[in-house]
Short mmCIF file of C-alpha atoms and ligand atoms in Angstrom, two decimals:
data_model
loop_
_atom_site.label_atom_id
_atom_site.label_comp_id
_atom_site.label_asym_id
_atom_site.label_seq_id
_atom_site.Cartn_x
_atom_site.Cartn_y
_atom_site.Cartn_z
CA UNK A 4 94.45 -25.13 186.67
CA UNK A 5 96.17 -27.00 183.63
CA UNK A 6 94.11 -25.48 180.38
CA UNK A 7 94.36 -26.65 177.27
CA UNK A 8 94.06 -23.86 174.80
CA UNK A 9 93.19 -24.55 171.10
CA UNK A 10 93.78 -21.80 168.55
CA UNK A 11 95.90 -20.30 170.92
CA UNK A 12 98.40 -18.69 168.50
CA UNK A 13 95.40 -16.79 166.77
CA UNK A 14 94.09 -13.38 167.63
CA UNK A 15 91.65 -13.89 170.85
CA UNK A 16 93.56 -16.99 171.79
CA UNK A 17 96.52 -15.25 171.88
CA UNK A 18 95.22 -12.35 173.83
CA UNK A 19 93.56 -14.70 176.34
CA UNK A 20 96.78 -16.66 176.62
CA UNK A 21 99.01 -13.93 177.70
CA UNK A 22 96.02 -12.07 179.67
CA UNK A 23 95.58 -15.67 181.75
CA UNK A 24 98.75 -16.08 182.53
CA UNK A 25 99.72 -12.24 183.60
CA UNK A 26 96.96 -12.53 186.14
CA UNK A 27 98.42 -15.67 188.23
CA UNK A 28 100.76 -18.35 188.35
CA UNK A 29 97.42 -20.85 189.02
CA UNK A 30 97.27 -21.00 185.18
CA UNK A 31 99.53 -23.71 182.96
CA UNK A 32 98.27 -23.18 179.56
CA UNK A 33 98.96 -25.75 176.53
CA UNK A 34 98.53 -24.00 173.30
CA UNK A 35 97.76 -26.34 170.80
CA UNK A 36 97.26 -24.92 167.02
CA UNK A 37 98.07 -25.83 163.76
CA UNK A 38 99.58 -22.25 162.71
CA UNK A 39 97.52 -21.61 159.54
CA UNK A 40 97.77 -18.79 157.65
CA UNK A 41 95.89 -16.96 161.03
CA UNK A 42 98.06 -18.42 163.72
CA UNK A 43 101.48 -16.49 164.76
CA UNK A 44 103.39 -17.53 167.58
CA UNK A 45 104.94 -13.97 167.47
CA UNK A 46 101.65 -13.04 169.29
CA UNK A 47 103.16 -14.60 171.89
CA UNK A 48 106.78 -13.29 172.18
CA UNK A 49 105.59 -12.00 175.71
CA UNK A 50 105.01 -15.15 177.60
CA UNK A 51 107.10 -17.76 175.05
CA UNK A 52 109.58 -18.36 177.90
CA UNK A 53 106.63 -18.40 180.73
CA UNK A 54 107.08 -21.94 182.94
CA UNK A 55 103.30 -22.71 182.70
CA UNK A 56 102.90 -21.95 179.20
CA UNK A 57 103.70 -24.69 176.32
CA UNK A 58 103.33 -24.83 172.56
CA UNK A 59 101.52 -27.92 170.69
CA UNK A 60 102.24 -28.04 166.77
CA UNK A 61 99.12 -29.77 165.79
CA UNK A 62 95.45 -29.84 163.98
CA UNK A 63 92.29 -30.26 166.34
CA UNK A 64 90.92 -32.76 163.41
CA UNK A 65 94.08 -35.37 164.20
CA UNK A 66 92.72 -37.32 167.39
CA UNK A 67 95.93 -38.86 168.27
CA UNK A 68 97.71 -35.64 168.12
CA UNK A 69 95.17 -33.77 170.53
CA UNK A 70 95.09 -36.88 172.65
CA UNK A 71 98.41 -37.07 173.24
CA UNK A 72 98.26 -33.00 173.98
CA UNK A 73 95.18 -32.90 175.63
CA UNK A 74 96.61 -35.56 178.54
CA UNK A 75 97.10 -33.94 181.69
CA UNK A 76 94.77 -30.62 181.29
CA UNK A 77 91.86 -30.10 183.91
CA UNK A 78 89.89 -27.56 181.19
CA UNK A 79 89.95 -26.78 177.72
CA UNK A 80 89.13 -23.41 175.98
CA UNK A 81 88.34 -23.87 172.40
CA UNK A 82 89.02 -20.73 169.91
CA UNK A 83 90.31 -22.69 167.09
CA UNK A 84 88.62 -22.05 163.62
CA UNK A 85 88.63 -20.78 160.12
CA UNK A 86 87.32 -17.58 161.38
CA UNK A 87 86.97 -15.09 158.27
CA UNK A 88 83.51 -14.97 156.58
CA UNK A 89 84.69 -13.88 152.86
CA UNK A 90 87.14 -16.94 153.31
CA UNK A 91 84.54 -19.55 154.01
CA UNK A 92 82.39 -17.93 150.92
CA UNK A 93 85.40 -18.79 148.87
CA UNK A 94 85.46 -22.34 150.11
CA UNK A 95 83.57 -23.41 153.27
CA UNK A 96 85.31 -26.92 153.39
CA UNK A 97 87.97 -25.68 155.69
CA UNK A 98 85.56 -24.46 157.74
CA UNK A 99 83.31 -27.46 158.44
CA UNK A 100 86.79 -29.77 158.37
CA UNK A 101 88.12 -27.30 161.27
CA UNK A 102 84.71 -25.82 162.79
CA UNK A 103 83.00 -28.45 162.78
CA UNK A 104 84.32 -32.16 163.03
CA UNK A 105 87.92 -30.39 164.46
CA UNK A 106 85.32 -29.57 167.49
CA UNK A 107 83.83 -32.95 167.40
CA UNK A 108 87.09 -34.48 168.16
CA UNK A 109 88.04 -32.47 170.50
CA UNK A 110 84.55 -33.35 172.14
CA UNK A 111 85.75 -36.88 171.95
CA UNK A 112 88.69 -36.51 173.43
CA UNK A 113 87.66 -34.44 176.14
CA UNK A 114 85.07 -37.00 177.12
CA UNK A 115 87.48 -39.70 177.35
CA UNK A 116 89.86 -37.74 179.39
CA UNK A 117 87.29 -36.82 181.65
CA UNK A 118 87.81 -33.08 181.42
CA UNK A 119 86.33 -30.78 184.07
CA UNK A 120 85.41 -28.05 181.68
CA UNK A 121 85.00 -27.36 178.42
CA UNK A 122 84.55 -23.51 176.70
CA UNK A 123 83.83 -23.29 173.46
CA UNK A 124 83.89 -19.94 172.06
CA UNK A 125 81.26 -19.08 169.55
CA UNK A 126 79.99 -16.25 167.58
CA UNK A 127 76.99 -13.73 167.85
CA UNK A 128 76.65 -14.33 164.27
CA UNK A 129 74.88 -17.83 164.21
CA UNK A 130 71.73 -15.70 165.69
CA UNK A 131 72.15 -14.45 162.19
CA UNK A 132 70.75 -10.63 160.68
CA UNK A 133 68.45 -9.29 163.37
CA UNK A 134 65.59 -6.60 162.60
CA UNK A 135 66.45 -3.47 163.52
CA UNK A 136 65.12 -2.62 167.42
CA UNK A 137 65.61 -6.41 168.11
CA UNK A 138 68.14 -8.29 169.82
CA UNK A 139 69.10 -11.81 170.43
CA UNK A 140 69.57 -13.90 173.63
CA UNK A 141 70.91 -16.90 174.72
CA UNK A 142 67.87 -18.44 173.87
CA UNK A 143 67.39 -16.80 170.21
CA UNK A 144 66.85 -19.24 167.37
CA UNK A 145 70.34 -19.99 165.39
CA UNK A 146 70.03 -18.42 161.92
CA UNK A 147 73.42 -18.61 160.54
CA UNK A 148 73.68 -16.68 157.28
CA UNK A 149 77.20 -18.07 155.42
CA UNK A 150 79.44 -21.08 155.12
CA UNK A 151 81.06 -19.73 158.57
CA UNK A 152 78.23 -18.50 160.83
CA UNK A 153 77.02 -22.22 159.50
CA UNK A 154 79.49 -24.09 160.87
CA UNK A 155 79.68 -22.42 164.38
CA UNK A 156 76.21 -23.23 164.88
CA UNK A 157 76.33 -26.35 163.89
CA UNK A 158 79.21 -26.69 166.30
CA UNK A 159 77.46 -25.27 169.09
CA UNK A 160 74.40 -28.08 168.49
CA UNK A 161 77.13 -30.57 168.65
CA UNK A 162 78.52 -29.36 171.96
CA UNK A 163 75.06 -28.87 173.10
CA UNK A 164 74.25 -32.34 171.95
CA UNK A 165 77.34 -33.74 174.66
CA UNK A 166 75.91 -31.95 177.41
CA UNK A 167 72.77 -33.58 177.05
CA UNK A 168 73.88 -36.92 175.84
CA UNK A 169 76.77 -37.79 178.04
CA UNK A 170 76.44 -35.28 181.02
CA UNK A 171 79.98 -33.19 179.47
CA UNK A 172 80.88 -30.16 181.57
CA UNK A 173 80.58 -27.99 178.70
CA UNK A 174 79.70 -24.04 178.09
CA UNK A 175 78.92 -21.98 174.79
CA UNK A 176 80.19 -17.92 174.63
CA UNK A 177 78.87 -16.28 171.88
CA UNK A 178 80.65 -12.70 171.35
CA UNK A 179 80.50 -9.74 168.63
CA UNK A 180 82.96 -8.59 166.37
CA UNK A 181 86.18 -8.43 168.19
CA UNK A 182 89.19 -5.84 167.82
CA UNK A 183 92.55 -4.83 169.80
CA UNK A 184 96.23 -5.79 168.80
CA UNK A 185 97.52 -8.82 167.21
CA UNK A 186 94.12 -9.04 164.94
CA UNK A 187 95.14 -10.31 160.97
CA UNK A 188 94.57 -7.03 158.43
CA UNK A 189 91.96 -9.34 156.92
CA UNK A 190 89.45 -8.49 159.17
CA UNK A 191 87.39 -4.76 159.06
CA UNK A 192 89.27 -3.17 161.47
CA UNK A 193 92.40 -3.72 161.56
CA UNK A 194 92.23 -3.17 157.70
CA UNK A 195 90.99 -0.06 157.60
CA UNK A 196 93.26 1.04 160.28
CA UNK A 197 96.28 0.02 158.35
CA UNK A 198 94.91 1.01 154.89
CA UNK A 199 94.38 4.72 156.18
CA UNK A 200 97.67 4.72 157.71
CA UNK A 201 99.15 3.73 154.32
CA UNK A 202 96.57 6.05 152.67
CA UNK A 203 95.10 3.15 151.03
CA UNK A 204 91.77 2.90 150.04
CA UNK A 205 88.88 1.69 152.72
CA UNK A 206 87.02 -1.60 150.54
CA UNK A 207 83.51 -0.48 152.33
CA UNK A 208 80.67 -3.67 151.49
CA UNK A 209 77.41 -2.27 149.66
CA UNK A 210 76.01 0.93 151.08
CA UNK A 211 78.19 0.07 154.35
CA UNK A 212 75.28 0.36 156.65
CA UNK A 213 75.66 -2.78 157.96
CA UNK A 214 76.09 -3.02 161.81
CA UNK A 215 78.10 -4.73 164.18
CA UNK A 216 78.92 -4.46 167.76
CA UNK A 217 82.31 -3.76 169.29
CA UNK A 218 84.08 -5.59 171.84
CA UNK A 219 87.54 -4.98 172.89
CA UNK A 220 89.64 -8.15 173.09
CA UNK A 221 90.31 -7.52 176.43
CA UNK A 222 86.94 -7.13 177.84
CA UNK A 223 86.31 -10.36 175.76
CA UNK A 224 89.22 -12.41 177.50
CA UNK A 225 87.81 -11.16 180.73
CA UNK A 226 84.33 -12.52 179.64
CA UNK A 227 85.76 -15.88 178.55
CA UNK A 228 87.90 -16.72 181.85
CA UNK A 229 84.75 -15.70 183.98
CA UNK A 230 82.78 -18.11 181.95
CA UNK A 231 85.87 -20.90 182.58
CA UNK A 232 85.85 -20.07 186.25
CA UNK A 233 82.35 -19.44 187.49
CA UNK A 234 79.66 -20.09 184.20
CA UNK A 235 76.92 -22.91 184.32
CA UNK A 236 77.53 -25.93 182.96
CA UNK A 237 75.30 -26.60 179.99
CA UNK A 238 74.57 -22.56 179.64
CA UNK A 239 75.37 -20.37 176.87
CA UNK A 240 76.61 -16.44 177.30
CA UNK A 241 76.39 -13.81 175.29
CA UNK A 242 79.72 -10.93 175.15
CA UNK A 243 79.18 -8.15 173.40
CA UNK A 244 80.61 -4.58 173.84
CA UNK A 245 79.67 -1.27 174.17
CA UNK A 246 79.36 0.39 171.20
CA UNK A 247 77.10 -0.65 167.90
CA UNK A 248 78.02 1.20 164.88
CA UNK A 249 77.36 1.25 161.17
CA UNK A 250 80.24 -0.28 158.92
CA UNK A 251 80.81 3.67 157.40
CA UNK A 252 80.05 5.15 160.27
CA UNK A 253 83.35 3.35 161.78
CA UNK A 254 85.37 3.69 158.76
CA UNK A 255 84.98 7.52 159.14
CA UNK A 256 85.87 6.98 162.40
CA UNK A 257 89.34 5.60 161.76
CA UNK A 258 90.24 8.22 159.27
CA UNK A 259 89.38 11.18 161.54
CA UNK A 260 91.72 9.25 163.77
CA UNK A 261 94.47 8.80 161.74
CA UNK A 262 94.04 12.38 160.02
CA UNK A 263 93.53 11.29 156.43
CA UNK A 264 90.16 12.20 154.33
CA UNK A 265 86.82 10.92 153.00
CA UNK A 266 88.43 10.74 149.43
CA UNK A 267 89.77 7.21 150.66
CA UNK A 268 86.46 5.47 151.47
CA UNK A 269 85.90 3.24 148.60
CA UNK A 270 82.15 1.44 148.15
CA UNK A 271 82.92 -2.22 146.39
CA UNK A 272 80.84 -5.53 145.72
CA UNK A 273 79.21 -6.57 148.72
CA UNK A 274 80.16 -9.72 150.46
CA UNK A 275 76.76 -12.52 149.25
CA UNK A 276 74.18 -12.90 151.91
CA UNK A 277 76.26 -10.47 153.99
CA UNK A 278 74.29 -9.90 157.36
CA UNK A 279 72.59 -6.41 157.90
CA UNK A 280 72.95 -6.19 161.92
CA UNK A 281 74.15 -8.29 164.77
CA UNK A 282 72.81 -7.14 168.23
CA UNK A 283 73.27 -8.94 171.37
CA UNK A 284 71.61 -8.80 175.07
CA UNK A 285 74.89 -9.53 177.93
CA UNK A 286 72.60 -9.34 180.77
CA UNK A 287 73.31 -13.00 182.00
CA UNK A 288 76.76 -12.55 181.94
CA UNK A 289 76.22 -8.95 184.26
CA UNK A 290 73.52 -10.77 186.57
CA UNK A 291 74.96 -14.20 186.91
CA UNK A 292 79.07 -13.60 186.32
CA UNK A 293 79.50 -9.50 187.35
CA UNK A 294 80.64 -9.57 184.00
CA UNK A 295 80.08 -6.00 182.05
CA UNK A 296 82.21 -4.95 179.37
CA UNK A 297 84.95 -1.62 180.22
CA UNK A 298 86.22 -0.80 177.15
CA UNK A 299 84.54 1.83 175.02
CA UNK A 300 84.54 1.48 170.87
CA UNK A 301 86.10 5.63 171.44
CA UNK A 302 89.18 4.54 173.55
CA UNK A 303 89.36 1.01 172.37
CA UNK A 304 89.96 2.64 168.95
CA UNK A 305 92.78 4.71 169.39
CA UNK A 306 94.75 2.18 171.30
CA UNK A 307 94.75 -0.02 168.77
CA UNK A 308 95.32 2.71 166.24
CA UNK A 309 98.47 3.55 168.19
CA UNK A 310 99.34 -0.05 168.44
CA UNK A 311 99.13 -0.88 164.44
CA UNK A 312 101.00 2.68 164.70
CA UNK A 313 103.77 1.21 166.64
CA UNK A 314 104.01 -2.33 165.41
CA UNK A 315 105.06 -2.09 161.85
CA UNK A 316 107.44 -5.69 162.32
CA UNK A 317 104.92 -7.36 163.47
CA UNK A 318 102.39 -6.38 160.66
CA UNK A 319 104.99 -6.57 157.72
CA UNK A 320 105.86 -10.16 159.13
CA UNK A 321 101.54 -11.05 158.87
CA UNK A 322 101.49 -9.12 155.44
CA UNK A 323 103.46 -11.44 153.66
CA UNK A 324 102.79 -13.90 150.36
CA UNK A 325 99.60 -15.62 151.55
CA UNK A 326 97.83 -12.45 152.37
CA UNK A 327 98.96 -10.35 149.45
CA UNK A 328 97.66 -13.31 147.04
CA UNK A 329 94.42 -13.51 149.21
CA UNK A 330 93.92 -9.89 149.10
CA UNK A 331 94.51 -9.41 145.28
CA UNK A 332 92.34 -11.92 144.25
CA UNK A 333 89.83 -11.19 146.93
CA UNK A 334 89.23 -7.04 146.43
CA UNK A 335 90.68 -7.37 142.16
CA UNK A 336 87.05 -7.83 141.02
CA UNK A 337 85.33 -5.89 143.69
CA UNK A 338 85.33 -2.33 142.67
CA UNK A 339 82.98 -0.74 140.32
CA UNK A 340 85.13 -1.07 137.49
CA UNK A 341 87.15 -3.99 138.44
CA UNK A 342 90.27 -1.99 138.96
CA UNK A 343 90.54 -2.15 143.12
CA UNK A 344 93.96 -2.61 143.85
CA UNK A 345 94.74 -1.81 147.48
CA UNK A 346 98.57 -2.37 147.65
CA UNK A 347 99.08 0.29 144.40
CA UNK A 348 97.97 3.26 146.97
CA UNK A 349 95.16 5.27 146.13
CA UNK A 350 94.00 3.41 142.83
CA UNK A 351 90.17 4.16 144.43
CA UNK A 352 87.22 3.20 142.15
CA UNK A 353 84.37 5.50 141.76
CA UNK A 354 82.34 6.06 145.52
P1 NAD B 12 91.95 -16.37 164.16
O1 NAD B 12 91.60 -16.71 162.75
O2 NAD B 12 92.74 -15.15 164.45
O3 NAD B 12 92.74 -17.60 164.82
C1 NAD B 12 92.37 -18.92 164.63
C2 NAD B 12 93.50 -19.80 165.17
O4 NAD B 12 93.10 -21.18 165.05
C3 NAD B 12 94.81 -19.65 164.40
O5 NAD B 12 95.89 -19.55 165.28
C4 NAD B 12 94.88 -20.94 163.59
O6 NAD B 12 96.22 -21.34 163.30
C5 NAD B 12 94.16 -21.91 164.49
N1 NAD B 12 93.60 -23.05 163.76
C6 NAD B 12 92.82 -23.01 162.63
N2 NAD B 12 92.51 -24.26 162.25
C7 NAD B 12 93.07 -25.11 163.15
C8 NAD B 12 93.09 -26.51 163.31
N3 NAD B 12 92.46 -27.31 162.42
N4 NAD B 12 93.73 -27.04 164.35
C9 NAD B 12 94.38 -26.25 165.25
N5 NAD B 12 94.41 -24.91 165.14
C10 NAD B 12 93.77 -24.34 164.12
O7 NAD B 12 90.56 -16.37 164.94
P2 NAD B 12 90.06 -15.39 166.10
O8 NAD B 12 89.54 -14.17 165.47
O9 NAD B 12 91.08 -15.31 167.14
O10 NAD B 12 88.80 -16.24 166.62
C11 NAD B 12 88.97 -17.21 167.63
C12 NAD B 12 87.63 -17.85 167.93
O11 NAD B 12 86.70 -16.87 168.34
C13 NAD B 12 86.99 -18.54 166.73
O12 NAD B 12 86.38 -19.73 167.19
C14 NAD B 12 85.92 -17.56 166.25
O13 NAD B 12 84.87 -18.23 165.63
C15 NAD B 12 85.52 -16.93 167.56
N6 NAD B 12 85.02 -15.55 167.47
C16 NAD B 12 85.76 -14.60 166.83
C17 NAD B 12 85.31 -13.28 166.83
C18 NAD B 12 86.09 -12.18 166.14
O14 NAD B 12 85.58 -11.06 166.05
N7 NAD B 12 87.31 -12.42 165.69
C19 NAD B 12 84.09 -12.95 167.45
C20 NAD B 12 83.35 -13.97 168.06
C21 NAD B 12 83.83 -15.26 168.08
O1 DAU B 13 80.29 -11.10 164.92
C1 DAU B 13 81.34 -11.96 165.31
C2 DAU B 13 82.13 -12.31 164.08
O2 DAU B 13 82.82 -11.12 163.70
C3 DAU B 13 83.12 -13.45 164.29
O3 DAU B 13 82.42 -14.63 164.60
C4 DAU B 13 84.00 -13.66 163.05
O4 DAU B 13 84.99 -14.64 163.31
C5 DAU B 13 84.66 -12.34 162.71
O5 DAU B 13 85.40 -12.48 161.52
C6 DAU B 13 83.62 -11.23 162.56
O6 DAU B 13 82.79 -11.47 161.39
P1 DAU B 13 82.33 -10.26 160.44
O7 DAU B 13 81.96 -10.79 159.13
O8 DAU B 13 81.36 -9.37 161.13
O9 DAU B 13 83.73 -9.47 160.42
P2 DAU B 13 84.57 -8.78 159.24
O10 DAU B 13 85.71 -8.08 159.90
O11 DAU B 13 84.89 -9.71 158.13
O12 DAU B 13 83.54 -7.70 158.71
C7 DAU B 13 82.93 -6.75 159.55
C8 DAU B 13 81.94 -5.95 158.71
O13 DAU B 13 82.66 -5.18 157.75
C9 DAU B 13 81.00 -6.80 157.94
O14 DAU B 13 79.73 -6.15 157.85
C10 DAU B 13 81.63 -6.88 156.55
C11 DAU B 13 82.28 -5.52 156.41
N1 DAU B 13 83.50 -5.46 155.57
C12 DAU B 13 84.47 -6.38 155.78
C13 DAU B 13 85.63 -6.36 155.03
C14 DAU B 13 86.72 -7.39 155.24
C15 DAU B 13 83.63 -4.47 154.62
O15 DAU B 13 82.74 -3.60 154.46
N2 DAU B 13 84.77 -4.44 153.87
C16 DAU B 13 85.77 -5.35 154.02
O16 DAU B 13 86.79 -5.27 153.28
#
């Protein structure tokens, strides 16, 4: 199977790229991405010199460029976005250029090519904030809350739209918050882990008693190529982990993990319209796929501790202008008293 991977230099895509093609020589991948400030082909240092794997410079909004890549591939497995909430608060127009009519050519293109497949890979989040006891399913009204939980949906309407329309092979994933190695320190997670490693403070939104759900990358990629390989065309699945937690709740987790104290947990502006709880039902990925997710938020955790631990190249080489500019002028303004510096070490505002 020939698949054309978009995004594939990102965090999941990379992860699914190297976990597809360690499992079989069946798989060719294409990885066609346009390397933003997300997308690092040293995520893929394993498998660069794999036959069945090729790189595509290119943007998923250029239709010549993904028609000329596209050529050739039976499926195609769609990751690539502007993926960070604050970022799309900041200015959503990357997002719905990228999210949004990026997917819509690739729809195109697809069609025309006759593809066999195609997976796009959405987010729990266009369900929106869910009252506490509830949960959404597959069939869940889309309630998207910011610029990017927005544009996701409205992708997912648009893909929807193709099944319907034109009889497409497509399929919709929806998954919770994701962690594991090769994730950008721009995201929760990986942030705190490398901020208490550095004894830097934890930026913790509001009261921090938001929740999410965690899935390990892994169980994710799993989810995804069961969904390529076996899902129902026109269907949408829900991946989610095992383990919902409160935003504090987890950052207290990391430091117990890494050894360091409370005194770095540092309460800052909250993120606008910033979603109270995702919460997802899986069951039609367990009943119809055998899918179940293996990975618990307790070992999941310290893995990837040990692997920001161990990788300090490969996060001084992601750490670099673009993401010390973003981060300054992201958390400046955010503490109490407007004096939140992160890189200057424990420069904490009041908790
Ligand atoms: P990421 O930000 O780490 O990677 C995105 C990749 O897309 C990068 O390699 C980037 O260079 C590429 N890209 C961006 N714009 C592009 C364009 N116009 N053309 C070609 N390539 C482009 O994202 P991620 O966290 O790996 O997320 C991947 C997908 O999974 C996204 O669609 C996201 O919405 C979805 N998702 C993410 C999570 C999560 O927790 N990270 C959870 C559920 C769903
Ligand atoms: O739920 C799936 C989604 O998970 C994906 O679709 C998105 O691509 C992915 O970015 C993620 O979105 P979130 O907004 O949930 O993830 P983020 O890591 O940005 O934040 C997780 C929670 O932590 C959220 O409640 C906001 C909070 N947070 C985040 C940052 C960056 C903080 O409290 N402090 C921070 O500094």
């Amino acid at each position: 199977m020939n698949i054309f991977v978009t995004g594939g230099a990102g965090f999941i895509g990379s992860n699914f790229i190297t976990h597809v093609l360690g499992l079989s020589q069946e798989y060719s991948i294409v990885n066609f991405d346009k390397l933003t400030y997300a997308g690092n082909l040293a995520n893929l240092d394993s498998i660069a010199s794999n036959p069945q794997y090729t790189f595509i410079q290119g943007d998923i909004c250029d239709p010549a460029a993904v028609a000329a890549a596209m050529a050739g591939c039976h499926t195609v497995v769609h990751f690539a976005a502007e993926s960070h909430v604050d970022r799309t608060i900041d200015d959503p127009a990357p997002a719905i250029a990228t999210n949004v009519t990026g997917t819509f050519v690739l729809l195109q293109i697809a069609l025309k090519l006759n593809i066999k497949k195609f997976l796009h890979v959405s987010s729990d989040e266009v369900y929106g904030d869910l009252p506490l006891g509830t949960f959404a399913d597959e069939n869940s009204q889309l309630r998207p809350s910011s610029p990017y939980s927005a544009s996701k949906a409205s992708s997912d309407l648009i893909v929807r739209s193709y099944v319907r329309s034109f009889d497409f092979p497509a399929v919709i994933t929806r998954a919770s918050n994701n962690y594991g190695p090769f994730q950008f320190p721009e995201k929760f997670l990986p942030l705190l882990i490398t901020n208490a490693l550095e004894d830097k403070p934890l930026p913790i939104y509001g009261d921090g008693k938001q929740e999410r759900n965690w899935l390990h990358v892994t169980d994710h990629c799993r989810g995804i190529l069961a969904v390529l390989e076996r899902g129902r065309i026109g269907e949408v699945y829900n991946i989610g982990g095992l383990d919902a937690i409160e935003n504090l709740t987890l950052a207290r987790r990391v430091l117990r993990a890494t050894g360091k104290t409370e005194s770095l947990l540092s309460h800052v502006k909250d993120r606008p319209g910033h979603d109270r709880r995702y919460a997802l039902t899986c069951e039609k990925m367990e009943r119809e796929l055998g899918w179940k997710p293996s990975i618990s938020l307790d070992q999941g955790l310290h893995k990837t501790i040990e692997w920001y631990r161990s990788n300090t190249a490969w996060l001084a080489g992601v750490r670099g202008g673009e993401y010390l500019t973003y981060y300054q002028k992201h958390y400046a303004n955010r503490g109490p008293s407007g004096q939140f510096i992160a890189e200057s070490g424990r420069n904490s505002p009041e908790r």
